C-alpha positions as MATLAB code, in Angstrom:
seq = 'MRLSPGWKKVAAALLVAAAAWFVFHTIEDNWLQIRDYPWHVDPLLLCASIAGLVAVLAWGVFVWSRVLRRFEHPPVRLATLQRIWFLSNLAKYIPGSVFQFVTAAQLSRSAGLSAAVLLTSLVVHTSLSMVAAVVVSAWTLAPGLFPALPTTWMAAGVTAAAVLIVHPRVLNTVLGAIPRLLKRDVIGWNGSWADGVVLLGLALVSWTMYGGAYYLFVRSLTPVSPAAVPVLTGVNALAFVAGVLTPLPGGLGVREAAMQQLLLPLLPAGVAGVISVAARLWSVSAELIGGALVLAFTRGGLQPAAPLAEERAGP';
ca = [
       0.000    0.000    0.000;
       1.451    3.335   -1.090;
       0.680    6.509    0.843;
      -0.327    9.696   -0.935;
       2.010   12.717   -0.623;
      -0.378   14.278    1.879;
      -0.392   11.235    4.146;
       3.392   10.955    3.856;
       3.686   14.499    5.207;
       1.320   13.646    8.049;
       3.318   10.513    8.885;
       6.579   12.467    8.799;
       5.110   15.156   11.066;
       3.944   12.504   13.542;
       7.388   10.883   13.578;
       9.034   14.252   14.196;
       6.587   14.950   17.012;
       7.157   11.525   18.568;
      10.945   11.825   18.470;
      10.840   15.386   19.811;
       8.430   14.348   22.584;
      10.798   11.546   23.626;
      13.765   13.912   23.968;
      11.888   16.686   25.744;
      10.045   14.239   27.985;
      13.425   12.883   29.072;
      14.580   16.422   29.856;
      11.385   17.174   31.784;
      11.591   13.991   33.853;
      15.187   14.717   34.778;
      14.948   18.455   35.330;
      16.310   18.325   38.889;
      19.245   16.274   37.635;
      19.891   18.829   34.897;
      19.619   21.744   37.321;
      22.103   20.239   39.777;
      24.569   19.044   37.138;
      28.016   20.745   37.266;
      27.716   22.526   33.919;
      30.975   24.011   32.652;
      30.247   26.565   29.940;
      33.384   27.666   28.092;
      32.636   30.229   25.331;
      36.118   29.915   23.806;
      35.830   26.142   23.466;
      32.336   26.536   22.036;
      33.596   28.976   19.391;
      36.510   26.647   18.640;
      34.100   23.735   18.201;
      31.979   25.726   15.739;
      35.081   26.778   13.796;
      36.195   23.148   13.791;
      32.844   22.003   12.457;
      32.924   24.601    9.674;
      36.369   23.237    8.738;
      34.976   19.688    8.785;
      32.141   20.699    6.453;
      34.610   22.373    4.093;
      36.760   19.217    4.175;
      33.657   17.223    3.260;
      33.278   19.339    0.117;
      36.903   18.530   -0.744;
      36.058   14.818   -0.425;
      33.055   15.408   -2.661;
      35.358   16.995   -5.251;
      37.437   13.793   -5.208;
      34.234   11.828   -5.876;
      33.434   14.083   -8.828;
      36.769   13.285  -10.418;
      35.537    9.724  -10.979;
      32.984   10.964  -13.517;
      33.454   12.239  -17.064;
      32.764   15.942  -16.743;
      34.464   19.321  -17.102;
      36.599   20.372  -14.120;
      34.694   21.977  -11.263;
      36.224   24.716   -9.132;
      36.354   23.888   -5.440;
      34.888   27.326   -4.615;
      31.911   26.515   -6.851;
      31.385   23.196   -5.075;
      31.621   24.925   -1.696;
      28.899   27.348   -2.725;
      26.643   24.631   -4.140;
      27.097   22.359   -1.127;
      26.634   24.919    1.651;
      23.578   26.495    0.038;
      21.941   23.181   -0.849;
      22.777   21.720    2.560;
      20.438   24.216    4.200;
      17.583   22.862    2.041;
      17.678   19.496    3.801;
      15.624   21.000    6.620;
      12.675   21.792    4.318;
      11.235   19.255    4.210;
      13.842   16.474    3.893;
      17.317   15.445    2.806;
      16.051   14.646   -0.719;
      15.654   18.376   -1.287;
      19.375   18.813   -0.679;
      20.041   16.827   -3.848;
      17.320   18.613   -5.816;
      18.572   22.055   -4.786;
      22.158   21.089   -5.609;
      21.039   19.974   -9.060;
      19.286   23.310   -9.624;
      22.353   25.260   -8.501;
      24.575   23.152  -10.728;
      22.627   24.244  -13.796;
      23.340   27.878  -12.874;
      27.026   26.997  -12.925;
      26.781   25.237  -16.287;
      27.333   21.820  -14.718;
      25.536   18.560  -15.344;
      22.756   18.064  -12.814;
      22.960   14.291  -13.283;
      26.681   14.251  -12.461;
      26.284   16.363   -9.348;
      23.253   14.417   -8.150;
      25.031   11.103   -8.641;
      28.195   12.326   -6.955;
      26.187   13.596   -3.963;
      24.516   10.192   -3.608;
      27.894    8.438   -3.758;
      29.421   10.922   -1.315;
      26.549   10.512    1.174;
      26.721    6.728    0.855;
      30.453    6.752    1.558;
      29.899    9.022    4.569;
      27.289    6.672    5.998;
      29.439    3.583    5.472;
      32.408    5.324    7.094;
      30.190    6.412   10.014;
      29.157    2.803   10.623;
      32.798    1.706   10.568;
      33.773    4.418   13.067;
      30.905    3.554   15.403;
      31.732   -0.154   15.178;
      35.279    0.450   16.454;
      34.378    3.045   19.078;
      30.942    2.025   20.406;
      30.775   -1.760   20.041;
      32.947   -2.501   23.138;
      30.548   -0.517   25.330;
      27.347   -1.728   23.683;
      28.310   -5.403   23.424;
      30.865   -6.089   26.181;
      30.257   -9.856   26.122;
      30.937  -10.213   22.398;
      34.223  -10.284   20.427;
      33.844   -6.669   19.421;
      37.255   -6.399   17.758;
      36.286   -9.136   15.334;
      32.890   -7.509   14.839;
      34.493   -4.172   13.994;
      36.960   -5.871   11.662;
      34.050   -7.593    9.924;
      32.207   -4.275    9.513;
      35.355   -2.730    8.054;
      35.749   -5.621    5.599;
      32.096   -5.255    4.589;
      32.650   -1.523    4.037;
      35.539   -2.276    1.685;
      33.262   -4.607   -0.271;
      30.457   -2.040   -0.393;
      32.659    0.496   -2.204;
      33.173   -1.979   -5.047;
      31.931   -0.415   -8.335;
      29.291   -3.107   -8.852;
      27.767   -2.484   -5.435;
      27.801    1.295   -5.839;
      26.202    1.097   -9.274;
      23.508   -1.220   -7.900;
      22.657    1.440   -5.313;
      22.649    4.153   -7.981;
      20.307    2.055  -10.111;
      17.571    2.521   -7.507;
      17.837    6.315   -7.441;
      15.702    7.084  -10.542;
      12.782    5.148   -9.008;
      13.134    6.821   -5.616;
      13.946   10.419   -6.546;
      12.512   10.522  -10.071;
      15.886   11.935  -11.157;
      18.381   10.682  -13.706;
      21.776    9.494  -12.502;
      24.818    8.139  -14.273;
      27.069    5.176  -13.586;
      30.033    5.273  -11.213;
      33.259    5.014  -13.234;
      35.702    4.770  -10.355;
      37.724    1.678   -9.592;
      37.596   -0.379   -6.413;
      40.848    1.285   -5.312;
      39.220    4.695   -5.858;
      36.359    3.656   -3.607;
      38.718    2.479   -0.868;
      40.668    5.762   -0.980;
      37.456    7.784   -0.790;
      36.281    5.630    2.108;
      39.545    6.473    3.862;
      38.952   10.184    3.273;
      35.451    9.807    4.725;
      36.953    8.136    7.804;
      39.233   11.152    8.176;
      36.137   13.354    8.008;
      34.518   11.506   10.908;
      37.711   11.652   12.938;
      37.816   15.425   12.478;
      34.095   15.653   13.184;
      34.590   13.687   16.391;
      37.221   16.173   17.549;
      34.907   19.123   16.897;
      32.039   17.325   18.651;
      34.238   16.657   21.678;
      35.109   20.364   21.882;
      31.409   21.161   21.758;
      30.494   18.720   24.539;
      33.546   19.793   26.560;
      32.475   23.427   26.270;
      29.327   22.553   28.235;
      30.266   19.621   30.491;
      33.426   18.436   32.288;
      33.825   15.381   30.064;
      37.252   13.701   29.977;
      39.504   13.713   26.872;
      39.448    9.907   27.164;
      35.857   10.086   25.900;
      36.889   11.386   22.452;
      36.634    7.970   20.700;
      33.206    7.259   22.174;
      31.937   10.756   21.344;
      33.204   10.302   17.789;
      31.170    7.124   17.480;
      28.096    8.708   19.085;
      28.137   11.571   16.629;
      28.675    9.257   13.645;
      25.936    6.766   14.539;
      23.449    9.516   15.375;
      24.144   10.938   11.905;
      23.320    7.581   10.318;
      20.061    7.385   12.285;
      19.110   10.855   11.049;
      19.916   10.155    7.397;
      17.994    6.870    7.343;
      14.779    8.612    8.351;
      12.604   10.583    5.900;
      12.218   13.350    8.464;
      13.497   16.884    7.709;
      17.246   16.750    8.353;
      16.670   13.719   10.597;
      14.977   16.117   13.007;
      14.119   14.456   16.291;
      15.455   11.023   15.386;
      19.058   12.175   15.383;
      18.567   13.832   18.778;
      16.829   10.789   20.253;
      19.589    8.480   19.025;
      22.305   10.801   20.336;
      20.621   11.062   23.729;
      20.550    7.289   24.112;
      24.119    6.808   22.890;
      25.420    9.428   25.343;
      24.040    7.593   28.383;
      27.317    5.794   29.247;
      28.982    9.210   29.554;
      26.244   11.544   30.812;
      23.038   11.368   32.881;
      19.842   10.950   30.832;
      18.591   14.511   31.232;
      21.997   16.033   30.529;
      22.364   13.829   27.455;
      18.984   15.105   26.242;
      20.060   18.728   26.626;
      23.336   18.027   24.810;
      21.522   16.303   21.934;
      19.205   19.289   21.436;
      22.084   21.762   21.755;
      24.056   19.726   19.202;
      21.362   20.437   16.608;
      21.723   24.182   17.212;
      25.506   23.764   17.091;
      25.441   22.035   13.701;
      22.929   24.480   12.220;
      25.030   27.444   13.378;
      28.095   25.966   11.676;
      26.147   25.430    8.451;
      24.863   29.022    8.537;
      28.326   30.431    9.254;
      29.836   28.272    6.520;
      27.166   29.415    4.082;
      27.772   33.062    5.008;
      31.521   32.659    4.499;
      30.986   31.013    1.128;
      28.675   33.819    0.024;
      31.188   36.418    1.212;
      34.246   34.886   -0.443;
      32.702   33.519   -3.654;
      31.005   36.621   -4.934;
      29.805   36.939   -8.493;
      27.647   33.850   -8.527;
      28.458   30.292   -9.437;
      31.333   30.040  -11.860;
      30.845   27.790  -14.888;
      33.197   24.878  -15.248;
      36.085   25.116  -17.651;
      36.063   22.968  -20.806;
      37.168   19.380  -20.304;
      40.035   19.941  -22.721;
      41.569   22.451  -20.304;
      41.701   19.809  -17.572;
      43.407   17.316  -19.863;
      45.890   19.933  -21.011;
      46.889   20.731  -17.438;
      49.888   19.304  -15.540;
];
């Protein structure tokens, strides 16, 4: 049974409300705990965490540019990609992450770029990010979540599966489903298996950097130990996966609920709920600041790509 667009919006709204109710109900039930918690607000660390997250987002665009190189297309300036990504990234909140791809495709046409290439590369980039996030969480969270199991072997198995997933045949199978889901044309992935492994490694670097910025954010509010950096990295990565896998706007509510639960080994329930809500504001502020910086330093609109011949004639 297929739901009409109207009922899909109603279902999405109900899911958002349910996830939000769960987080705020946890905060309400633990208000005394939150009030008496030894909060440690450090404005300098908070600013550093936001700056770090902006740098992480910019690094993610660099990784995306490496993905684009695996397609036949004219060269794309990194500044152009930064502008497309930061502006389209804001669209994921209204009313879902699919609109991020649609907006990016529309912006790409303004820059004289192929919408199909950019859409496909965004799908591949997001898929690599999710796979890398699962790998990171397997190594950092599995020992705490499954203490009675051979977690090292489990993490190694997840890593091996990730290497298999970036095989061209697997990636192209995933891309083959996109036209039916998004009603948008995509093209085949032309990268090799080695290309996929390298890009997976770059995505792992992204999550490592992201984990550092997330630790600075949490540390700016609570007296958490530096020893918690690996766990916080995994918490942030797995909460991201939970948000992306939901059709809700930007994973709203689901990402916070997942983060609140994953933070429980480190923080009391109510405090974890406050941190998960604050983390949403933290990430949105970084996206807005990044978008403002891109608009300020890439004036004159989106620059068209140079002819493909120029790229081949280069060093």
